[in-house]
Amino acid sequence: MAKKFYITTPIFYVNDLLHIGHAYCTIACDVVARFKRWLGDEVLFLTGTDEHGQKIAQAASLKGKTPLEWADYIVSEDKKLWEKLNISHDDFIRTTEERHERTVQEIFTKLYQKGDIYKGEYEGWYCTSCETFYLESQLEGGRCPECGKVTEKLKEESYFFKLSKYQKRLLNYFDENPEFMQPSFRKAEMVNFVKGGLRDLSVSRTAVKWGIPVPFDEKHTVYVWLDALINYLTACGYLEDKVKFEKFWPADVHLVGKEIFKFHTIIWPAILMALGIPLPKKVFGHGWWTVEGEKMSKSRGNVVDPVEVSEEFGVDAFRYFLMREVPFGQDGDFSKKALVRRYNADLANNLGNLLSRSLTMVEKYVEGRVPEPGGEEKEDRELIQKVKGLFERVIKYYDKLKLNSVLGDIWEVIDYANRYIERTAPWKLEKTDRKRLETVLYNLLETLRVVTFYILPFMPQTAERIWERLGMEEKIYNQKIEEAQWGRLKSGTKIKAGKPLFPRIKDDL
RNA sequence: GGCGGCGUAGCUCAGUCUGGUUAGAGCAGGGGAAUCAUAAUCCCUGUGUCGUAGGUUCGAAUCCUACCGCCGCUACCA
């Protein structure tokens, strides 16, 4: 029976176009989703957009649009980006969709009836020109942190979620499920935070009009975070498809940025506990990208546009760089210099050149056809062992989402294959030992063929291109996992030598 | 302020939990080989105060203390 696998990105706020950080998160999910599909799991990979809230209404009116018109525009841009980056999501949820609004209202009502949401008063400092409430701690010298104007203390009617009630249960859960939060250094911060005491959470607003109405009290709208988090339930059929819900919930991985880790590891679990629903198995908080050593920000004007980078270096090179450059979970630095270095060293010199030299030799020495392998010698066995051992090593890393280590292991095999060529020196064998030559070339091609399966989740286009070069007729996407076993390459297959996969980039930057 | 983390080769880091061979890897640099290949590849090449000062120990990058430097978290802004 196929296992299920439910993985999510956050839903991205539609206040602006997406940047490298969003692309990073989504590409990482895509890699994992593709790998799991290859394993034969039934995958639900979800992404989408968070469309409610004051900021969206403001952004829209600034452009002379209604909030929904504005959201529609951003959504169409987001979808274009995911297509460009080869993102293979199964669903794209928008919080303005009817299926979601109904789910949120249902859940709000349920929690209210249960007593976990109650009506109270929210006390805060209100800035009339920004129409926003602030906590005392957010004020800068008693003034609005946004516009600097004087704020006034106001009380607002609000519904509250009894977050405080779940403090103990959360700590117990963290304790009993050490894998729940990753990376571990962020876990410590969360545990600490909960230990410090939890206050009930205001989960409705009367000042915010652009939001989902509280069903039994329409002057309130649902707080955007509650609205947003519930998307994970909506999309797997919480309300409308019991069978689907039973199958996919709980989510296997919520992959989120470190800045929203807390919402996913504290507030979200507490809500689920209140609903009596199992918690997601894992929440992973990834790091941020700086650019040329500097924090990325609009005001600095250094926001990296994923479209631009993919157009300049290729989508796969971009995907590769993001996944390879930084241990997953840590912050990383994006620079063209670093990208070019990775591109040349890993993609052009190691992988690309390995393919080129292998295919050329097959063309020159054995008429472009996969030869018949003969008896194995020591270096053959070493190579084959490396290739065969890849699966076991890689799957451990996938479980921990150490995607950069997955690539590290794949490239170890690629490096080894280059060394294998030097050791066996086929150009000499060509003159001295045809049988041995054929074995060596077969092993090389077979190594490339198997490795291509491992490259596929990271660089789908590249995998497809290598696959074609190797003379495979079926699409690699349709291949079952068994095809990655050593020795499935058929002798006699006609290969297709061609231009370099990754032409070297002159690094005069 | 409170809690936590980090400081190892020019650069990025592994190793520290479970103390014990000459402290490792990649990239960059230097030398050489080879010629199938995208001047790619392969081989050789690092005497590094393992932040500083103490301590524990037969023995510490690894445990403890202090100090210096950097960073994260400290809720309702997505």
Coordinates of C-alpha atoms (C1' of nucleotides) in Angstrom, one line a residue:
Chain A
M1 CA 0.0 0.0 0.0
A2 CA 1.3 3.4 -0.9
K3 CA 2.2 5.7 1.9
K4 CA 0.8 9.2 1.9
F5 CA 2.9 12.3 2.2
Y6 CA 1.4 15.8 2.9
I7 CA 3.9 18.7 2.6
T8 CA 3.1 22.4 2.7
T9 CA 4.7 25.7 2.1
P10 CA 3.3 28.6 4.0
I11 CA 0.6 30.5 2.1
F12 CA 2.4 33.6 0.9
Y13 CA 1.0 37.1 1.7
V14 CA -0.2 38.9 -1.4
N15 CA 1.0 42.3 -0.4
D16 CA 3.8 42.1 -2.9
L17 CA 5.5 39.9 -5.5
L18 CA 7.6 36.9 -4.3
H19 CA 11.3 36.9 -3.9
I20 CA 14.1 34.4 -3.5
G21 CA 13.1 33.5 0.0
H22 CA 9.7 32.3 -1.1
A23 CA 11.2 30.5 -4.0
Y24 CA 13.7 28.8 -1.7
C25 CA 11.0 27.4 0.6
T26 CA 8.8 26.3 -2.3
I27 CA 11.7 24.7 -4.2
A28 CA 12.7 22.8 -1.1
C29 CA 9.2 21.4 -0.8
D30 CA 9.2 20.6 -4.4
V31 CA 12.4 18.6 -4.1
V32 CA 11.0 16.6 -1.2
A33 CA 7.6 16.1 -2.9
R34 CA 9.3 14.9 -6.1
F35 CA 11.5 12.5 -4.2
K36 CA 8.5 11.1 -2.3
R37 CA 6.5 10.6 -5.5
W38 CA 9.4 8.7 -6.9
L39 CA 9.4 6.4 -3.9
G40 CA 5.8 5.7 -4.8
D41 CA 4.1 7.7 -2.0
E42 CA 0.9 9.4 -2.6
V43 CA 1.8 13.0 -2.3
L44 CA -0.2 16.1 -1.5
F45 CA 2.0 19.1 -2.0
L46 CA 0.3 22.4 -1.1
T47 CA 1.1 26.0 -1.6
G48 CA -1.0 29.1 -1.9
T49 CA -1.8 32.6 -0.8
D50 CA -2.8 34.5 2.2
E51 CA -5.1 37.3 1.1
H52 CA -6.8 38.9 4.0
G53 CA -5.8 41.7 6.3
Q54 CA -5.4 45.4 6.6
K55 CA -2.1 45.5 4.7
I56 CA -3.7 43.9 1.6
A57 CA -6.6 46.4 1.7
Q58 CA -4.0 49.2 1.9
A59 CA -1.8 47.8 -0.9
A60 CA -4.8 47.4 -3.1
S61 CA -6.3 50.9 -2.6
L62 CA -2.9 52.3 -3.2
K63 CA -3.1 50.8 -6.7
G64 CA -6.7 51.8 -7.1
K65 CA -7.9 48.3 -7.0
T66 CA -10.2 46.3 -4.8
P67 CA -8.4 43.8 -2.5
L68 CA -9.6 40.9 -4.5
E69 CA -8.5 42.4 -7.8
W70 CA -5.1 43.1 -6.3
A71 CA -4.9 39.5 -4.9
D72 CA -5.9 38.1 -8.3
Y73 CA -3.0 39.9 -9.9
I74 CA -0.5 38.7 -7.4
V75 CA -1.8 35.2 -7.5
S76 CA -1.4 35.1 -11.3
E77 CA 2.2 36.3 -10.9
D78 CA 2.9 33.7 -8.2
K79 CA 1.5 31.0 -10.4
K80 CA 3.6 32.1 -13.3
L81 CA 6.7 31.9 -11.0
W82 CA 5.9 28.4 -9.8
E83 CA 5.5 27.3 -13.4
K84 CA 8.8 28.9 -14.3
L85 CA 10.5 27.2 -11.4
N86 CA 9.0 23.8 -12.2
I87 CA 7.1 23.6 -9.0
S88 CA 5.0 20.5 -8.9
H89 CA 2.4 21.4 -6.3
D90 CA -0.9 19.5 -6.3
D91 CA -3.0 22.3 -5.0
F92 CA -2.9 26.0 -4.7
I93 CA -5.1 27.4 -2.0
R94 CA -6.3 31.0 -1.7
T95 CA -7.8 32.2 1.6
T96 CA -10.5 34.0 -0.3
E97 CA -11.8 30.8 -1.8
E98 CA -15.2 29.7 -0.6
R99 CA -14.0 26.3 0.6
H100 CA -11.6 28.1 2.9
E101 CA -13.9 30.7 4.2
R102 CA -16.4 28.1 5.1
T103 CA -13.8 26.0 6.9
V104 CA -12.6 29.0 8.9
Q105 CA -16.1 29.9 10.0
E106 CA -16.9 26.4 10.9
I107 CA -13.8 26.1 13.0
F108 CA -14.3 29.5 14.7
T109 CA -17.8 28.5 15.7
K110 CA -16.7 25.1 16.9
L111 CA -14.0 26.6 19.1
Y112 CA -16.5 29.2 20.4
Q113 CA -19.1 26.5 21.3
K114 CA -16.4 24.5 23.0
G115 CA -15.4 27.5 25.1
D116 CA -11.9 27.8 23.7
I117 CA -12.8 31.0 22.1
Y118 CA -14.5 33.6 24.3
K119 CA -15.4 37.3 24.0
G120 CA -13.3 39.8 25.8
E121 CA -11.6 43.1 25.5
Y122 CA -8.4 43.9 23.7
E123 CA -6.5 46.7 25.2
G124 CA -4.0 48.5 23.0
W125 CA -2.7 51.7 21.7
Y126 CA -4.4 52.8 18.6
C127 CA -2.9 54.9 15.8
T128 CA -5.7 56.7 14.0
S129 CA -3.8 57.4 10.9
C130 CA -2.6 53.9 10.4
E131 CA -5.8 52.4 11.8
T132 CA -3.8 49.9 13.7
F133 CA -3.5 48.6 17.2
Y134 CA -0.2 48.2 18.9
L135 CA 1.0 46.7 22.0
E136 CA 2.8 48.9 24.5
S137 CA 6.0 47.0 23.8
Q138 CA 5.7 47.9 20.1
L139 CA 5.5 51.6 20.6
E140 CA 8.5 53.8 20.2
G141 CA 8.4 56.4 22.9
G142 CA 4.7 56.1 23.1
R143 CA 4.4 56.8 19.4
C144 CA 3.3 54.7 16.5
P145 CA 6.2 52.6 15.2
E146 CA 5.0 53.1 11.6
C147 CA 4.2 56.8 11.3
G148 CA 5.6 58.2 14.5
K149 CA 2.3 59.9 15.5
V150 CA 0.9 59.9 19.0
T151 CA -1.3 56.9 19.8
E152 CA -4.2 56.6 22.1
K153 CA -5.1 53.9 24.5
L154 CA -8.3 52.1 23.4
K155 CA -10.3 49.1 24.4
E156 CA -11.7 47.0 21.6
E157 CA -14.1 44.2 21.8
S158 CA -12.4 41.0 20.7
Y159 CA -12.6 37.3 20.7
F160 CA -9.8 35.4 22.3
F161 CA -8.4 32.0 21.9
K162 CA -7.5 30.3 25.2
L163 CA -3.9 29.7 24.3
S164 CA -2.9 29.8 27.9
K165 CA -4.9 26.7 28.6
Y166 CA -2.6 24.7 26.3
Q167 CA 0.8 25.6 27.8
K168 CA 1.3 22.4 29.7
R169 CA 0.1 20.2 26.9
L170 CA 2.3 21.9 24.4
L171 CA 5.4 21.4 26.6
N172 CA 4.5 17.7 27.0
Y173 CA 4.0 17.3 23.3
F174 CA 7.4 18.9 22.6
D175 CA 8.9 16.6 25.1
E176 CA 7.4 13.5 23.8
N177 CA 8.0 14.3 20.1
P178 CA 11.6 15.5 19.8
E179 CA 11.4 15.4 16.0
F180 CA 8.4 17.8 15.9
M181 CA 10.4 20.9 15.5
Q182 CA 13.5 21.3 13.5
P183 CA 16.2 22.5 13.4
S184 CA 16.8 21.8 17.1
F185 CA 18.3 25.2 18.0
R186 CA 15.0 26.8 17.1
K187 CA 13.2 24.3 19.2
A188 CA 15.0 25.5 22.3
E189 CA 13.7 29.0 21.7
M190 CA 10.1 27.8 21.3
V191 CA 10.2 25.7 24.5
N192 CA 11.6 28.6 26.3
F193 CA 9.0 30.9 25.0
V194 CA 6.2 28.6 26.1
K195 CA 7.7 28.1 29.5
G196 CA 7.7 31.9 29.9
G197 CA 3.9 31.8 29.9
L198 CA 1.3 32.1 27.2
R199 CA -1.4 34.8 27.0
D200 CA -4.7 34.2 25.3
L201 CA -4.6 35.3 21.7
S202 CA -6.9 37.9 20.2
V203 CA -8.4 36.2 17.2
S204 CA -10.8 38.8 15.9
R205 CA -10.7 42.4 14.7
T206 CA -13.4 44.9 14.4
A207 CA -11.1 47.5 12.7
V208 CA -10.2 45.2 9.9
K209 CA -12.9 44.9 7.3
W210 CA -11.0 42.8 4.7
G211 CA -11.3 39.4 6.3
I212 CA -13.5 36.5 7.0
P213 CA -16.5 37.6 9.1
V214 CA -17.0 35.9 12.4
P215 CA -20.2 33.9 11.6
F216 CA -22.2 34.7 14.6
D217 CA -20.9 38.3 15.1
E218 CA -20.4 40.0 11.9
K219 CA -18.8 43.2 13.1
H220 CA -15.7 41.1 13.7
T221 CA -13.4 39.5 11.2
V222 CA -11.2 36.6 11.9
Y223 CA -7.6 37.4 12.8
V224 CA -5.5 36.8 9.7
W225 CA -3.2 34.3 11.4
L226 CA -6.0 32.0 12.4
D227 CA -7.4 32.4 9.0
A228 CA -4.1 31.6 7.4
L229 CA -3.1 28.5 9.5
I230 CA -6.4 26.8 8.8
N231 CA -5.5 26.6 5.1
Y232 CA -3.7 23.4 5.8
L233 CA -6.9 21.8 7.0
T234 CA -9.1 23.3 4.2
A235 CA -6.9 22.0 1.5
C236 CA -6.9 18.4 2.6
G237 CA -10.6 18.3 2.9
Y238 CA -11.4 19.0 6.6
L239 CA -14.8 20.1 5.7
E240 CA -15.8 18.7 2.4
D241 CA -14.0 15.5 1.9
K242 CA -13.7 13.2 4.9
V243 CA -12.0 10.4 3.0
K244 CA -9.3 12.8 1.8
F245 CA -8.9 14.3 5.2
E246 CA -8.5 11.0 6.9
K247 CA -5.9 10.0 4.4
F248 CA -3.7 13.1 4.4
W249 CA -4.0 14.6 7.8
P250 CA -1.9 15.1 9.8
A251 CA 0.6 16.9 7.5
D252 CA 4.0 15.3 7.4
V253 CA 5.9 18.5 7.0
H254 CA 5.1 22.2 7.3
L255 CA 8.1 23.9 5.9
V256 CA 8.2 27.5 6.9
G257 CA 10.5 30.5 7.3
K258 CA 12.1 31.0 10.7
E259 CA 10.1 34.3 11.1
I260 CA 6.8 32.4 11.3
F261 CA 8.1 29.3 13.1
K262 CA 6.3 30.3 16.3
F263 CA 2.9 30.5 14.7
H264 CA 3.4 27.0 13.4
T265 CA 4.9 25.4 16.5
I266 CA 2.8 27.0 19.2
I267 CA -0.4 28.7 18.1
W268 CA -1.2 26.1 15.4
P269 CA -0.7 23.1 17.6
A270 CA -2.8 24.7 20.3
I271 CA -5.6 25.3 17.9
L272 CA -5.4 21.7 16.7
M273 CA -5.4 20.4 20.3
A274 CA -8.5 22.5 20.9
L275 CA -10.1 20.9 17.8
G276 CA -9.1 17.5 18.9
I277 CA -7.1 16.9 15.7
P278 CA -3.7 15.3 15.5
L279 CA -0.7 17.7 15.2
P280 CA 1.5 17.9 12.1
K281 CA 4.4 15.5 12.3
K282 CA 7.1 18.0 11.7
V283 CA 7.5 21.8 11.4
F284 CA 10.8 22.8 9.8
G285 CA 12.0 26.4 10.0
H286 CA 14.4 27.3 7.2
G287 CA 16.8 30.3 7.3
W288 CA 16.9 33.5 5.3
W289 CA 19.0 34.6 2.4
T290 CA 21.2 37.7 2.6
V291 CA 22.4 39.2 -0.6
E292 CA 26.1 39.9 -1.0
G293 CA 26.4 39.8 2.7
E294 CA 23.6 42.3 3.3
K295 CA 20.1 41.9 4.5
M296 CA 17.6 41.8 1.7
S297 CA 15.1 44.6 1.8
K298 CA 13.1 46.8 -0.5
S299 CA 14.7 50.0 0.8
R300 CA 18.1 48.6 0.0
G301 CA 16.9 47.7 -3.4
N302 CA 18.7 44.4 -3.4
V303 CA 15.7 42.1 -3.4
V304 CA 16.6 39.1 -5.6
D305 CA 14.0 38.3 -8.3
P306 CA 13.9 34.5 -8.9
V307 CA 12.8 35.0 -12.4
E308 CA 15.8 37.1 -13.3
V309 CA 18.2 34.7 -11.8
S310 CA 16.7 31.7 -13.5
E311 CA 16.7 33.5 -16.8
E312 CA 20.3 34.4 -16.5
F313 CA 21.6 31.0 -15.2
G314 CA 18.8 28.6 -15.9
V315 CA 16.1 27.3 -13.6
D316 CA 18.0 24.2 -12.6
A317 CA 21.2 26.0 -11.8
F318 CA 19.2 28.3 -9.5
R319 CA 17.4 25.4 -7.8
Y320 CA 20.7 23.6 -7.4
F321 CA 22.4 26.6 -5.9
L322 CA 19.7 27.2 -3.3
M323 CA 19.6 23.6 -2.2
R324 CA 23.3 23.1 -2.2
E325 CA 24.9 26.2 -0.9
V326 CA 23.6 26.2 2.6
P327 CA 22.9 23.6 5.3
F328 CA 19.1 23.5 5.4
G329 CA 17.8 25.5 8.3
Q330 CA 20.7 28.0 8.4
D331 CA 20.9 31.4 6.8
G332 CA 22.7 31.7 3.5
D333 CA 24.2 34.3 1.4
F334 CA 23.2 34.8 -2.2
S335 CA 25.7 36.3 -4.6
K336 CA 26.4 35.9 -8.3
K337 CA 29.9 35.1 -7.6
A338 CA 29.0 32.1 -5.4
L339 CA 26.4 31.0 -7.9
V340 CA 28.9 31.1 -10.7
R341 CA 31.4 29.2 -8.6
R342 CA 28.9 26.4 -7.8
Y343 CA 27.8 26.4 -11.4
N344 CA 31.2 26.0 -12.8
A345 CA 32.6 23.6 -10.2
D346 CA 29.7 21.3 -9.6
L347 CA 27.5 21.5 -12.7
A348 CA 29.8 22.3 -15.6
N349 CA 33.1 20.7 -14.5
N350 CA 31.9 17.7 -12.5
L351 CA 28.4 16.6 -13.7
G352 CA 28.3 18.2 -17.2
N353 CA 31.8 17.2 -18.1
L354 CA 31.4 13.7 -16.8
L355 CA 28.5 13.3 -19.2
S356 CA 30.3 14.9 -22.1
R357 CA 33.5 12.8 -21.8
S358 CA 31.5 9.6 -21.2
L359 CA 29.3 10.1 -24.2
T360 CA 32.1 11.1 -26.5
M361 CA 34.1 8.0 -25.7
V362 CA 31.0 5.9 -26.4
E363 CA 30.7 7.6 -29.7
K364 CA 34.3 7.3 -30.6
Y365 CA 35.1 3.9 -29.3
V366 CA 32.0 1.8 -29.5
E367 CA 30.0 3.4 -32.3
G368 CA 27.6 5.2 -30.0
R369 CA 25.9 2.2 -28.5
V370 CA 25.8 1.0 -25.0
P371 CA 28.3 -1.9 -24.9
E372 CA 28.0 -5.3 -23.1
P373 CA 29.7 -5.3 -19.7
G374 CA 32.2 -8.0 -18.9
G375 CA 33.9 -9.3 -15.7
E376 CA 34.2 -6.9 -12.8
E377 CA 37.5 -5.7 -11.4
K378 CA 38.3 -4.0 -8.2
E379 CA 37.6 -0.4 -9.3
D380 CA 34.4 -1.5 -10.9
R381 CA 33.2 -3.0 -7.7
E382 CA 34.0 0.2 -5.8
L383 CA 32.1 2.3 -8.2
I384 CA 29.1 0.0 -8.2
Q385 CA 29.1 -0.1 -4.5
K386 CA 29.1 3.7 -4.3
V387 CA 26.1 3.9 -6.7
K388 CA 24.2 1.1 -4.9
G389 CA 24.8 2.7 -1.5
L390 CA 23.4 6.0 -2.6
F391 CA 19.8 5.2 -1.8
E392 CA 20.3 4.3 1.8
R393 CA 22.4 7.3 2.5
V394 CA 20.1 9.7 0.7
I395 CA 16.9 8.6 2.3
K396 CA 18.2 9.3 5.8
Y397 CA 19.0 12.8 4.8
Y398 CA 15.6 13.3 3.2
D399 CA 14.0 12.3 6.5
K400 CA 15.9 15.1 8.2
L401 CA 15.5 17.5 5.3
K402 CA 19.2 17.8 5.0
L403 CA 18.8 18.5 1.3
N404 CA 22.3 19.9 0.9
S405 CA 23.7 16.7 2.3
V406 CA 21.6 14.7 -0.2
L407 CA 23.4 16.7 -3.0
G408 CA 26.7 16.2 -1.3
D409 CA 26.2 12.4 -1.5
I410 CA 25.1 12.5 -5.1
W411 CA 28.2 14.5 -6.0
E412 CA 30.4 12.1 -4.2
V413 CA 29.4 9.5 -6.7
I414 CA 29.8 11.9 -9.6
D415 CA 33.3 12.8 -8.4
Y416 CA 34.1 9.1 -8.0
A417 CA 33.0 8.5 -11.6
N418 CA 35.4 11.1 -12.8
R419 CA 38.2 9.4 -10.9
Y420 CA 37.1 6.0 -12.2
I421 CA 37.8 7.3 -15.7
E422 CA 41.3 8.5 -14.8
R423 CA 42.0 5.1 -13.2
T424 CA 40.7 3.0 -16.0
A425 CA 41.9 5.3 -18.8
P426 CA 39.6 4.1 -21.5
W427 CA 41.7 5.9 -24.2
K428 CA 44.4 3.4 -23.4
L429 CA 42.1 0.4 -23.2
E430 CA 40.8 1.3 -26.6
K431 CA 44.2 0.3 -28.0
T432 CA 44.9 -2.6 -25.7
D433 CA 41.8 -4.3 -24.3
R434 CA 38.5 -3.9 -26.1
K435 CA 36.6 -6.1 -23.7
R436 CA 37.7 -4.2 -20.7
L437 CA 37.0 -0.9 -22.5
E438 CA 33.4 -2.0 -23.0
T439 CA 32.9 -2.9 -19.4
V440 CA 34.3 0.5 -18.2
L441 CA 32.0 2.4 -20.6
Y442 CA 29.0 0.4 -19.6
N443 CA 29.7 1.1 -15.9
L444 CA 30.1 4.8 -16.6
L445 CA 26.8 5.0 -18.5
E446 CA 25.0 3.0 -15.9
T447 CA 26.3 5.2 -13.2
L448 CA 25.1 8.2 -15.0
R449 CA 21.7 6.6 -15.6
V450 CA 21.2 5.7 -12.0
V451 CA 22.5 9.1 -10.7
T452 CA 20.0 10.9 -12.9
F453 CA 17.2 9.6 -10.8
Y454 CA 18.7 11.2 -7.8
I455 CA 19.2 14.5 -9.6
L456 CA 15.6 14.5 -10.8
P457 CA 14.0 16.0 -7.7
F458 CA 16.5 18.9 -7.7
M459 CA 16.9 19.5 -11.4
P460 CA 14.0 18.1 -13.3
Q461 CA 14.9 19.5 -16.6
T462 CA 18.5 18.5 -16.4
A463 CA 17.5 15.0 -15.4
E464 CA 15.3 14.8 -18.5
R465 CA 18.1 16.0 -20.7
I466 CA 20.6 13.5 -19.4
W467 CA 18.0 10.8 -19.8
E468 CA 17.5 11.6 -23.4
R469 CA 21.3 11.7 -24.0
L470 CA 21.5 8.3 -22.6
G471 CA 19.1 7.2 -25.3
M472 CA 16.2 6.4 -23.0
E473 CA 12.9 6.4 -24.8
E474 CA 10.4 6.6 -22.0
K475 CA 10.2 9.8 -20.0
I476 CA 12.2 9.6 -16.7
Y477 CA 9.1 10.9 -14.9
N478 CA 7.3 7.7 -15.7
Q479 CA 10.0 5.4 -14.3
K480 CA 9.4 3.4 -11.3
I481 CA 11.9 3.3 -8.5
E482 CA 13.0 -0.2 -9.5
E483 CA 14.5 1.3 -12.6
A484 CA 17.2 2.8 -10.4
Q485 CA 18.6 -0.6 -9.7
W486 CA 22.1 -1.2 -11.1
G487 CA 22.2 -3.1 -14.3
R488 CA 19.0 -2.1 -16.0
L489 CA 20.7 -0.2 -18.8
K490 CA 20.3 -2.2 -21.9
S491 CA 23.2 -3.0 -24.1
G492 CA 22.8 -1.8 -27.7
T493 CA 21.0 1.4 -26.7
K494 CA 22.0 4.3 -29.0
I495 CA 23.2 7.3 -27.1
K496 CA 23.1 10.9 -28.2
A497 CA 26.2 12.9 -27.7
G498 CA 25.5 16.6 -27.8
K499 CA 26.3 20.0 -26.6
P500 CA 27.4 20.6 -23.0
L501 CA 24.6 20.6 -20.4
F502 CA 26.1 23.5 -18.5
P503 CA 28.4 25.6 -20.6
R504 CA 31.1 27.0 -18.4
I505 CA 30.6 30.6 -17.3
K506 CA 33.5 32.9 -17.6
D507 CA 33.9 34.0 -14.0
D508 CA 35.2 37.5 -14.6
L509 CA 32.6 38.9 -12.2
Chain B
rG1 C1' 18.0 42.6 31.3
rG2 C1' 16.5 37.1 30.8
rC3 C1' 17.2 32.5 28.0
rG4 C1' 20.0 30.1 24.1
rG5 C1' 23.7 29.6 20.3
rC6 C1' 28.3 30.5 17.8
rG7 C1' 33.8 31.8 17.5
rU8 C1' 38.3 25.4 14.0
rA9 C1' 43.0 26.3 7.4
rG10 C1' 42.5 32.5 2.8
rC11 C1' 36.7 31.5 2.4
rU12 C1' 32.4 28.2 3.8
rC13 C1' 32.0 24.7 7.3
rA14 C1' 32.4 19.2 9.6
rG15 C1' 34.3 17.2 14.1
rU16 C1' 32.3 18.9 20.3
rC17 C1' 26.4 15.5 22.8
rU18 C1' 29.1 9.7 23.9
rG19 C1' 37.2 13.5 26.0
rG20 C1' 41.9 9.4 23.4
rU21 C1' 45.7 7.6 16.4
rU22 C1' 49.7 12.7 12.8
rA23 C1' 42.3 18.0 13.7
rG24 C1' 39.2 16.9 8.5
rA25 C1' 36.1 18.3 3.7
rG26 C1' 34.7 21.6 -0.3
rC27 C1' 36.2 26.0 -2.7
rA28 C1' 40.4 29.3 -3.7
rG29 C1' 46.0 29.1 -4.2
rG30 C1' 50.8 26.3 -5.7
rG31 C1' 53.3 22.0 -8.4
rG32 C1' 52.8 17.8 -11.6
rA33 C1' 50.3 14.0 -14.9
rA34 C1' 47.1 12.9 -18.6
rU35 C1' 44.5 14.0 -23.3
rC36 C1' 38.2 11.0 -23.5
rA37 C1' 36.1 15.9 -22.2
rU38 C1' 33.0 22.2 -21.4
rA39 C1' 41.7 24.3 -20.7
rA40 C1' 37.2 20.3 -18.0
rU41 C1' 39.7 15.8 -15.2
rC42 C1' 43.2 13.2 -12.0
rC43 C1' 47.5 13.1 -8.5
rC44 C1' 50.5 15.8 -4.9
rU45 C1' 50.5 20.2 -1.7
rG46 C1' 47.8 23.0 4.7
rU47 C1' 53.8 23.6 11.3
rG48 C1' 46.0 26.0 11.4
rU49 C1' 47.8 29.7 19.2
rC50 C1' 40.7 24.6 17.3
rG51 C1' 38.2 33.2 20.3
rU52 C1' 41.3 34.4 25.2
rA53 C1' 42.7 32.9 30.2
rG54 C1' 42.2 29.4 33.8
rG55 C1' 40.4 24.5 35.7
rU56 C1' 39.1 19.0 35.7
rU57 C1' 41.8 14.7 33.6
rC58 C1' 47.0 10.1 32.4
rG59 C1' 44.9 12.8 28.1
rA60 C1' 40.5 18.4 25.8
rA61 C1' 38.8 21.5 19.7
rU62 C1' 35.7 18.1 22.6
rC63 C1' 33.8 18.7 29.9
rC64 C1' 33.7 23.1 33.7
rU65 C1' 34.5 28.6 35.0
rA66 C1' 35.4 33.6 33.6
rC67 C1' 36.3 37.0 29.9
rC68 C1' 36.2 39.1 24.7
rG69 C1' 33.5 39.2 20.0
rC70 C1' 29.3 38.0 16.9
rC71 C1' 24.2 36.2 16.5
rG72 C1' 19.1 34.3 17.7
rC73 C1' 14.6 34.4 20.7
rU74 C1' 12.0 37.6 24.3
rA75 C1' 3.9 36.9 20.7
rC76 C1' -0.6 39.0 18.2
rC77 C1' 3.3 43.1 11.7
rA78 C1' 2.4 37.5 7.3

